[in-house]
Short mmCIF file of C-alpha atoms in Angstrom, two decimals:
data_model
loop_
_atom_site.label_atom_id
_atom_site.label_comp_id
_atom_site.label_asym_id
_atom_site.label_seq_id
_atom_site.Cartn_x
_atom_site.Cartn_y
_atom_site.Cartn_z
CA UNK A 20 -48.26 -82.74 -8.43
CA UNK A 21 -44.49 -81.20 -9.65
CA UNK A 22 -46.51 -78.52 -11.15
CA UNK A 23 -48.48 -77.61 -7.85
CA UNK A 24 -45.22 -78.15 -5.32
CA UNK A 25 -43.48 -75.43 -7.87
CA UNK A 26 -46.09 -72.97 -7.30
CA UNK A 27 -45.45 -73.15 -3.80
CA UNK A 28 -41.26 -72.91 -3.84
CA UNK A 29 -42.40 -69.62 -5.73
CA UNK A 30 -44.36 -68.71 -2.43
CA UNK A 31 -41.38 -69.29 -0.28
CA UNK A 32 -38.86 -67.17 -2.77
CA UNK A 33 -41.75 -64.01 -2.26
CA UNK A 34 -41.23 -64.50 1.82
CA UNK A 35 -37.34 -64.78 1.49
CA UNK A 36 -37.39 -61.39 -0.79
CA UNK A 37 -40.41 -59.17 1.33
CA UNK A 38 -38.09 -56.93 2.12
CA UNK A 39 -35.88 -57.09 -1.16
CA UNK A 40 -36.91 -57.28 -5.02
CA UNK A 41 -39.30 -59.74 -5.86
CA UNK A 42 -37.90 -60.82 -9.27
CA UNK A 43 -41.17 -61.66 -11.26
CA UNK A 44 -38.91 -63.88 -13.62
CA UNK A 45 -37.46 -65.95 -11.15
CA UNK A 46 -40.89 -66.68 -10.47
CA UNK A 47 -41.34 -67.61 -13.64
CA UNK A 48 -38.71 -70.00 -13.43
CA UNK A 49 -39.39 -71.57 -10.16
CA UNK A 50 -42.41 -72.56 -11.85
CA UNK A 51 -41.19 -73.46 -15.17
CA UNK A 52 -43.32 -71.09 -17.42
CA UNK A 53 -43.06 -67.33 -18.32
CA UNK A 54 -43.83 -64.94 -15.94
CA UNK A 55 -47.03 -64.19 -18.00
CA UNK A 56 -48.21 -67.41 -17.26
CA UNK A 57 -47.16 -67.51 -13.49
CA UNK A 58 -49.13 -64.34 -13.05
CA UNK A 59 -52.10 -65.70 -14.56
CA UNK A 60 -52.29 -69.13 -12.78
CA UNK A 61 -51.68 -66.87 -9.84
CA UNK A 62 -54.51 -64.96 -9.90
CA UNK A 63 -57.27 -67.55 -10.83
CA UNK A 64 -55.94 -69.86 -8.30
CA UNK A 65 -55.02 -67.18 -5.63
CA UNK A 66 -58.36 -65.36 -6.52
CA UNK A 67 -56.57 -61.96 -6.13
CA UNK A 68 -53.29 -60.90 -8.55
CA UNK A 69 -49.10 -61.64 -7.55
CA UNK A 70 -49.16 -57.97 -6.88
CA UNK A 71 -51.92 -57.35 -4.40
CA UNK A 72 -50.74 -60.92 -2.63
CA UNK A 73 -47.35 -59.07 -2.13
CA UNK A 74 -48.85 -55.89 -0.99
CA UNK A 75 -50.87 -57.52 1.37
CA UNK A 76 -48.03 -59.75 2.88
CA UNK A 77 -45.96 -56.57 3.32
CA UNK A 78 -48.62 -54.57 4.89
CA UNK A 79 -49.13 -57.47 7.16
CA UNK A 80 -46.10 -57.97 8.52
CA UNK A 81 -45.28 -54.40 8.28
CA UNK A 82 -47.86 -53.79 11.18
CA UNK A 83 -46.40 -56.65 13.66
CA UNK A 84 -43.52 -54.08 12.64
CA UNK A 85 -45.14 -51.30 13.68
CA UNK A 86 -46.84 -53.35 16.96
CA UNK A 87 -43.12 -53.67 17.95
CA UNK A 88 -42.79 -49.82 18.07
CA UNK A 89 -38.96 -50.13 17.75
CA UNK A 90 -38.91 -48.72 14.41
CA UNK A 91 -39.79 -45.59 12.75
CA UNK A 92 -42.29 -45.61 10.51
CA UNK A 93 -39.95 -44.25 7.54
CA UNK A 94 -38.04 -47.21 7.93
CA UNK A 95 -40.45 -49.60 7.71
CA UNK A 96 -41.63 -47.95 4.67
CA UNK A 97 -38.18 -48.66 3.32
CA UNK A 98 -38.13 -51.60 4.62
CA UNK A 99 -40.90 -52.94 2.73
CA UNK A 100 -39.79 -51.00 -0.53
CA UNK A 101 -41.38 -47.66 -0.26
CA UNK A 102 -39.89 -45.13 -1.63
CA UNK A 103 -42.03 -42.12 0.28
CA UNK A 104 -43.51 -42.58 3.93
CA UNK A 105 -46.98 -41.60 1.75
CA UNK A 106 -46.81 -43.77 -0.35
CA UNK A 107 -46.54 -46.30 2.59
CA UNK A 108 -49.24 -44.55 4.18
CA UNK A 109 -51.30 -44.79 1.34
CA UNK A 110 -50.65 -48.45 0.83
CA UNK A 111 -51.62 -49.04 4.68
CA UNK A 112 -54.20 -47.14 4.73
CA UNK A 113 -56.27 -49.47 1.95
CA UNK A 114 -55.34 -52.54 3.62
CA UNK A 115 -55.66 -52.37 7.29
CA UNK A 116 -58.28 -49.12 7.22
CA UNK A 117 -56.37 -47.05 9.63
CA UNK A 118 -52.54 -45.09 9.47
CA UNK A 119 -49.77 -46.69 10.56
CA UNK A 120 -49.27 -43.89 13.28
CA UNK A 121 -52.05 -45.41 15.08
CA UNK A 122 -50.53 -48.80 15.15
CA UNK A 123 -47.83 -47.30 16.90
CA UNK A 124 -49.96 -45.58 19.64
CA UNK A 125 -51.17 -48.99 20.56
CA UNK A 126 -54.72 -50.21 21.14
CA UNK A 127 -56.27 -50.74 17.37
CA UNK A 128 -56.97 -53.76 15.54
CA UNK A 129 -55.16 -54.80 12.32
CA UNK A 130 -55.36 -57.56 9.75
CA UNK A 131 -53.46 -60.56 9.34
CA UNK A 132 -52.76 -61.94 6.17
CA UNK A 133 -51.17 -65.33 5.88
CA UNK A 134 -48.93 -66.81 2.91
CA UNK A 135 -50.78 -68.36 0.52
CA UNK A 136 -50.22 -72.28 0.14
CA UNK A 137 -51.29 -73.99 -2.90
CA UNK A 138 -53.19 -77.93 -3.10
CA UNK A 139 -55.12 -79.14 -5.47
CA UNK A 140 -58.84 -79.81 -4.76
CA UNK A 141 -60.94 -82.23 -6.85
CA UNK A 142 -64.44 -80.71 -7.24
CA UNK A 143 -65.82 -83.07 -9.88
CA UNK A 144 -68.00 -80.26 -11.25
CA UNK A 145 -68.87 -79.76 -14.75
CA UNK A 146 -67.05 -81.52 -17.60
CA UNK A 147 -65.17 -79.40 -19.58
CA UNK A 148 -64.25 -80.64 -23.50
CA UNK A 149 -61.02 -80.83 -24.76
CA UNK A 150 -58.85 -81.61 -27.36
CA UNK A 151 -54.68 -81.92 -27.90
CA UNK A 152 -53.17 -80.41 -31.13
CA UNK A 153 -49.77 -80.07 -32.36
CA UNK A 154 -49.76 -77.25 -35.17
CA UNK A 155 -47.32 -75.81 -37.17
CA UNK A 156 -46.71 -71.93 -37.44
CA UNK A 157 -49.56 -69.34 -38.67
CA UNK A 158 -49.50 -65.81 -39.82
CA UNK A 159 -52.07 -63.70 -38.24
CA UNK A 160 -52.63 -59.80 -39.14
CA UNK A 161 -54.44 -57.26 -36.95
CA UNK A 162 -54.04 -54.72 -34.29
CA UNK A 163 -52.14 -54.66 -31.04
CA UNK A 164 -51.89 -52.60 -27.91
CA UNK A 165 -48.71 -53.11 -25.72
CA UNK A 166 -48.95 -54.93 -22.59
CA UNK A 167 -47.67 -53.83 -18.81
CA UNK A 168 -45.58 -56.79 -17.41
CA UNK A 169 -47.99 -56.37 -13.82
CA UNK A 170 -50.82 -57.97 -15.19
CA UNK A 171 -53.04 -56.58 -13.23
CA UNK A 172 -52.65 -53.09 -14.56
CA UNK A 173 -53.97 -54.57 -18.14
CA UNK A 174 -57.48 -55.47 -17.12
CA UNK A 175 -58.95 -52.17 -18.44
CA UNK A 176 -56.52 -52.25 -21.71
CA UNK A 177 -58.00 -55.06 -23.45
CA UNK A 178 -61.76 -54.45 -23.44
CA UNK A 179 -61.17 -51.10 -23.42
CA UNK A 180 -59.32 -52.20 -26.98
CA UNK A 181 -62.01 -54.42 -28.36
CA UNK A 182 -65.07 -51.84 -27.78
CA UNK A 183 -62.69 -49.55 -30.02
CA UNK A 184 -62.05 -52.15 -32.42
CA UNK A 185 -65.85 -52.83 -32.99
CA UNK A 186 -67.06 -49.39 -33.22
CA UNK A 187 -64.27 -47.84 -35.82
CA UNK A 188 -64.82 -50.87 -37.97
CA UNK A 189 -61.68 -52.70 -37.25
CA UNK A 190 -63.41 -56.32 -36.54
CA UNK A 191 -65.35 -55.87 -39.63
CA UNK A 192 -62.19 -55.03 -41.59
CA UNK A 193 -60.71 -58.10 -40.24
CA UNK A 194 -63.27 -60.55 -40.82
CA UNK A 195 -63.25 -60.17 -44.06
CA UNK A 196 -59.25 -60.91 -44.47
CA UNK A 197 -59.65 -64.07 -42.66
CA UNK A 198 -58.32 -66.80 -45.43
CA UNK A 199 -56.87 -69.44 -42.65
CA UNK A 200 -57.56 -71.75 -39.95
CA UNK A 201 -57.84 -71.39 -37.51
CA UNK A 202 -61.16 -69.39 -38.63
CA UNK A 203 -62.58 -66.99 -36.13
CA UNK A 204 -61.42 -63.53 -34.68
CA UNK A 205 -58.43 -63.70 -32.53
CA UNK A 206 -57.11 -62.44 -29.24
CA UNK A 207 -53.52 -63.40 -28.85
CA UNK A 208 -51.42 -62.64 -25.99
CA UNK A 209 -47.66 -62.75 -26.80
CA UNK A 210 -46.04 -62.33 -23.45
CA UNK A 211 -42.61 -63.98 -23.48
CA UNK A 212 -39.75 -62.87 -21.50
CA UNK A 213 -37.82 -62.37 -24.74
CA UNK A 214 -39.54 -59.23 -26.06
CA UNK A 215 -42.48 -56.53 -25.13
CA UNK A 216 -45.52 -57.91 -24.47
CA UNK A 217 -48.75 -57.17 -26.50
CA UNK A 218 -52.16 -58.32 -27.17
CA UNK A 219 -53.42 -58.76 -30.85
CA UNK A 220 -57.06 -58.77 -32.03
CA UNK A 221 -56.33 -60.69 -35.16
CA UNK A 222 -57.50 -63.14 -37.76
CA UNK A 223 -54.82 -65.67 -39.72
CA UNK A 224 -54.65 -64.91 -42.67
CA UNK A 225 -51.99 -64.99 -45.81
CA UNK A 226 -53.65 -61.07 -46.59
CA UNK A 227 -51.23 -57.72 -46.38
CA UNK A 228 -52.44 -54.48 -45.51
CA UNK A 229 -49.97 -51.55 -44.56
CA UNK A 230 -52.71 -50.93 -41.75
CA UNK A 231 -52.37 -54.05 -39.75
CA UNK A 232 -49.46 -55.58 -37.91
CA UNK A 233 -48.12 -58.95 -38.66
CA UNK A 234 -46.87 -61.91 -36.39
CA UNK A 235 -46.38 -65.30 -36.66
CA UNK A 236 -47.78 -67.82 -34.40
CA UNK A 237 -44.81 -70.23 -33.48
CA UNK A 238 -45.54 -74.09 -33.76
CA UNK A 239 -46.92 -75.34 -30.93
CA UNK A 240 -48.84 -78.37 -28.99
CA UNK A 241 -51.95 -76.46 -27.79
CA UNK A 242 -55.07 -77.94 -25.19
CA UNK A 243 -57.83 -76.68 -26.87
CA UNK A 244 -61.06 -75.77 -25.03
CA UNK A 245 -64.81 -75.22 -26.57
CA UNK A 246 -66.79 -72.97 -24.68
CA UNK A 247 -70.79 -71.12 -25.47
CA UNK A 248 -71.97 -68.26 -23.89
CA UNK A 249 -71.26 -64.82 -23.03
CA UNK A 250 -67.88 -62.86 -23.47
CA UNK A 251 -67.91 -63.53 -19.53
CA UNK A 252 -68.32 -67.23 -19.58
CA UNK A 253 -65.13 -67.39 -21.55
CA UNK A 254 -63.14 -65.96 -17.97
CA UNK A 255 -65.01 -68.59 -15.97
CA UNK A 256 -63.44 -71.69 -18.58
CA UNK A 257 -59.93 -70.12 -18.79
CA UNK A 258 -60.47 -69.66 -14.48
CA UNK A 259 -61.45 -73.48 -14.42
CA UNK A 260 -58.77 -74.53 -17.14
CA UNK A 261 -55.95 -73.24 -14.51
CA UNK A 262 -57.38 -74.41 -11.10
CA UNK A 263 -59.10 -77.26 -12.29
CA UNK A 264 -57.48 -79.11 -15.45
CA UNK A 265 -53.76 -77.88 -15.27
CA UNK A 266 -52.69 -79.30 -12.05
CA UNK A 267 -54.13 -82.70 -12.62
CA UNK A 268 -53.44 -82.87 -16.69
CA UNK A 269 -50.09 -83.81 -17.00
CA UNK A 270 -49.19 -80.83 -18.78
CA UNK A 271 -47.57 -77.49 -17.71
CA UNK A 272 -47.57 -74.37 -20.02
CA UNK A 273 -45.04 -73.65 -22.59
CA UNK A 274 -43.51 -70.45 -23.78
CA UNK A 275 -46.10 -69.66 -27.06
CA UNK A 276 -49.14 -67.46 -26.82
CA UNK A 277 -52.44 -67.79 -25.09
CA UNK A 278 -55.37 -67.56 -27.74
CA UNK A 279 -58.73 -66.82 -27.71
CA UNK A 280 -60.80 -67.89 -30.53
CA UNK A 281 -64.36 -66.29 -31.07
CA UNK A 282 -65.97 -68.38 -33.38
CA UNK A 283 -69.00 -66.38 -33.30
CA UNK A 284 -68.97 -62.87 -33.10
CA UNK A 285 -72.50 -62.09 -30.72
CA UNK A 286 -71.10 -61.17 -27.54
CA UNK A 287 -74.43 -62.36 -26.03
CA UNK A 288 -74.37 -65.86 -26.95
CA UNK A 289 -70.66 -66.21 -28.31
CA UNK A 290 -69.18 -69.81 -29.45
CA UNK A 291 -65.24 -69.84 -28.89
CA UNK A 292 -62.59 -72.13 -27.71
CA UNK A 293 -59.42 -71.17 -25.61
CA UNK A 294 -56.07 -72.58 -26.79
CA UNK A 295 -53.23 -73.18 -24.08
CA UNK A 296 -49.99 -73.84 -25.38
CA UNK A 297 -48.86 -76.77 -23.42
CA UNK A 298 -46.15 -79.27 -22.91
CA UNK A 299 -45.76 -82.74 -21.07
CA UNK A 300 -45.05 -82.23 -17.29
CA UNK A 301 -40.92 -82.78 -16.68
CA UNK A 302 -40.32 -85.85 -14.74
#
């Protein structure tokens, strides 16, 4: 329940700072976890990413701005951090499907958009199998591809990555240096606040090759989750693992990688298991 009342302190820091810098860290530690994480669990419980949420908050209250008809519309552009009345425009524009010079004439409807308030809801759906490990450090070797801190601008990035990876021969290359547990191709996100962020398709492996990049997977306690089906299916478990198990498990995230594991490499009927580096819930 500490985990869930976080989440929504973070809420009230985004309405204290509309009209400031939201501070994506601070987020991060409102809610005790990187701000990798806090983006994540934002979206799959929000349904929509931190930064459209904010976008849509500020266009919302930047028409009951514009309603007032008080204030230029430059100034509520800066106002609600836009640099350029066009990009303001533009912004406007997408959300409320007219320009904000027609709010001002009077007479048109907007949209409302209200701030977001986190609960948990038990669905008592479909089982989902687990396991908890504590495991020391591994090496893993592969490729990586650098990672934007807005999460949302990654989306395209990493399968854009792993159709690249299967075609030039990469994943075949990498299969065969596998020597390691855990044994399966890799996707590793290493997204700390320390350091750039990147994404790895790897395998672990003790193998060298002045081709690949090296990093080592820091010791951990991970909740480890078996999944079947398509590449999709393994969105839908990691969606379910943050709305549906986290909140209720007794366990928060802690400041290691997220890993996918594809134990079987046919993207139409794939066997894999998601690892979420965890740790027990302060207080």
């Amino acid at each position: 329940m500490e985990w869930v009342h976080r989440l929504n302190q973070s809420i009230n820091y985004i309405e204290e700072h509309l009209t400031g810098e939201i501070d994506y860290e601070q987020l991060g530690r409102i809610a005790c976890c990187s701000t990798y994480h806090y983006q994540r669990m934002f979206t799959y419980m929000a349904g929509i990413t931190l930064a459209e949420y904010i976008r849509r908050r500020k266009m919302s209250l930047a028409a009951v701005d514009l309603q007032g008809g008080c204030e230029r519309i430059i100034d509520i552009a800066e106002k609600y951090g836009y640099r350029s009345p066009t990009a303001f425009n533009r912004a406007f524009q997408s959300f409320h499907g007219i320009a904000p010079s027609s709010v001002k004439d009077g007479g048109v409807a907007v949209k409302s958009f209200s701030p977001i308030v986190f609960n948990i809801s038990v669905k008592g759906a479909t089982e989902m199998n687990y396991r908890i490990e504590t495991k020391e450090s591994f090496r893993i070797i592969g490729i990586s591809v650098p990672l934007d801190r807005e999460i949302e601008h990654n989306f395209m990035v990493v399968p854009k990555m792993w159709q690249e990876a299967s075609i030039d021969g990469t994943i075949q290359k990498l299969a065969g240096m596998m020597n390691t547990p855990p044994m399966g191709l890799l996707g590793v996100s290493v997204c700390n606040d320390e350091e750039q962020w990147k994404y790895f398709i790897a395998v672990s492996s003790t193998k060298t090759s002045d081709e690949l990049e090296e990093y080592t997977v820091p010791a951990s306690t991970w909740a480890i989750f078996s999944g079947t089906g398509t590449n999709r299916s393994i969105q839908e478990l990691e969606q379910r693992i943050i709305t549906e198990w986290l909140p209720t498990s007794g366990y928060e995230y802690a400041n290691a990688p997220d890993i996918e594991v594809y134990l079987n490499p046919d993207p139409q009927n794939t066997q894999y298991e998601v690892w979420i580096p965890v740790v027990k819930t302060k207080g």
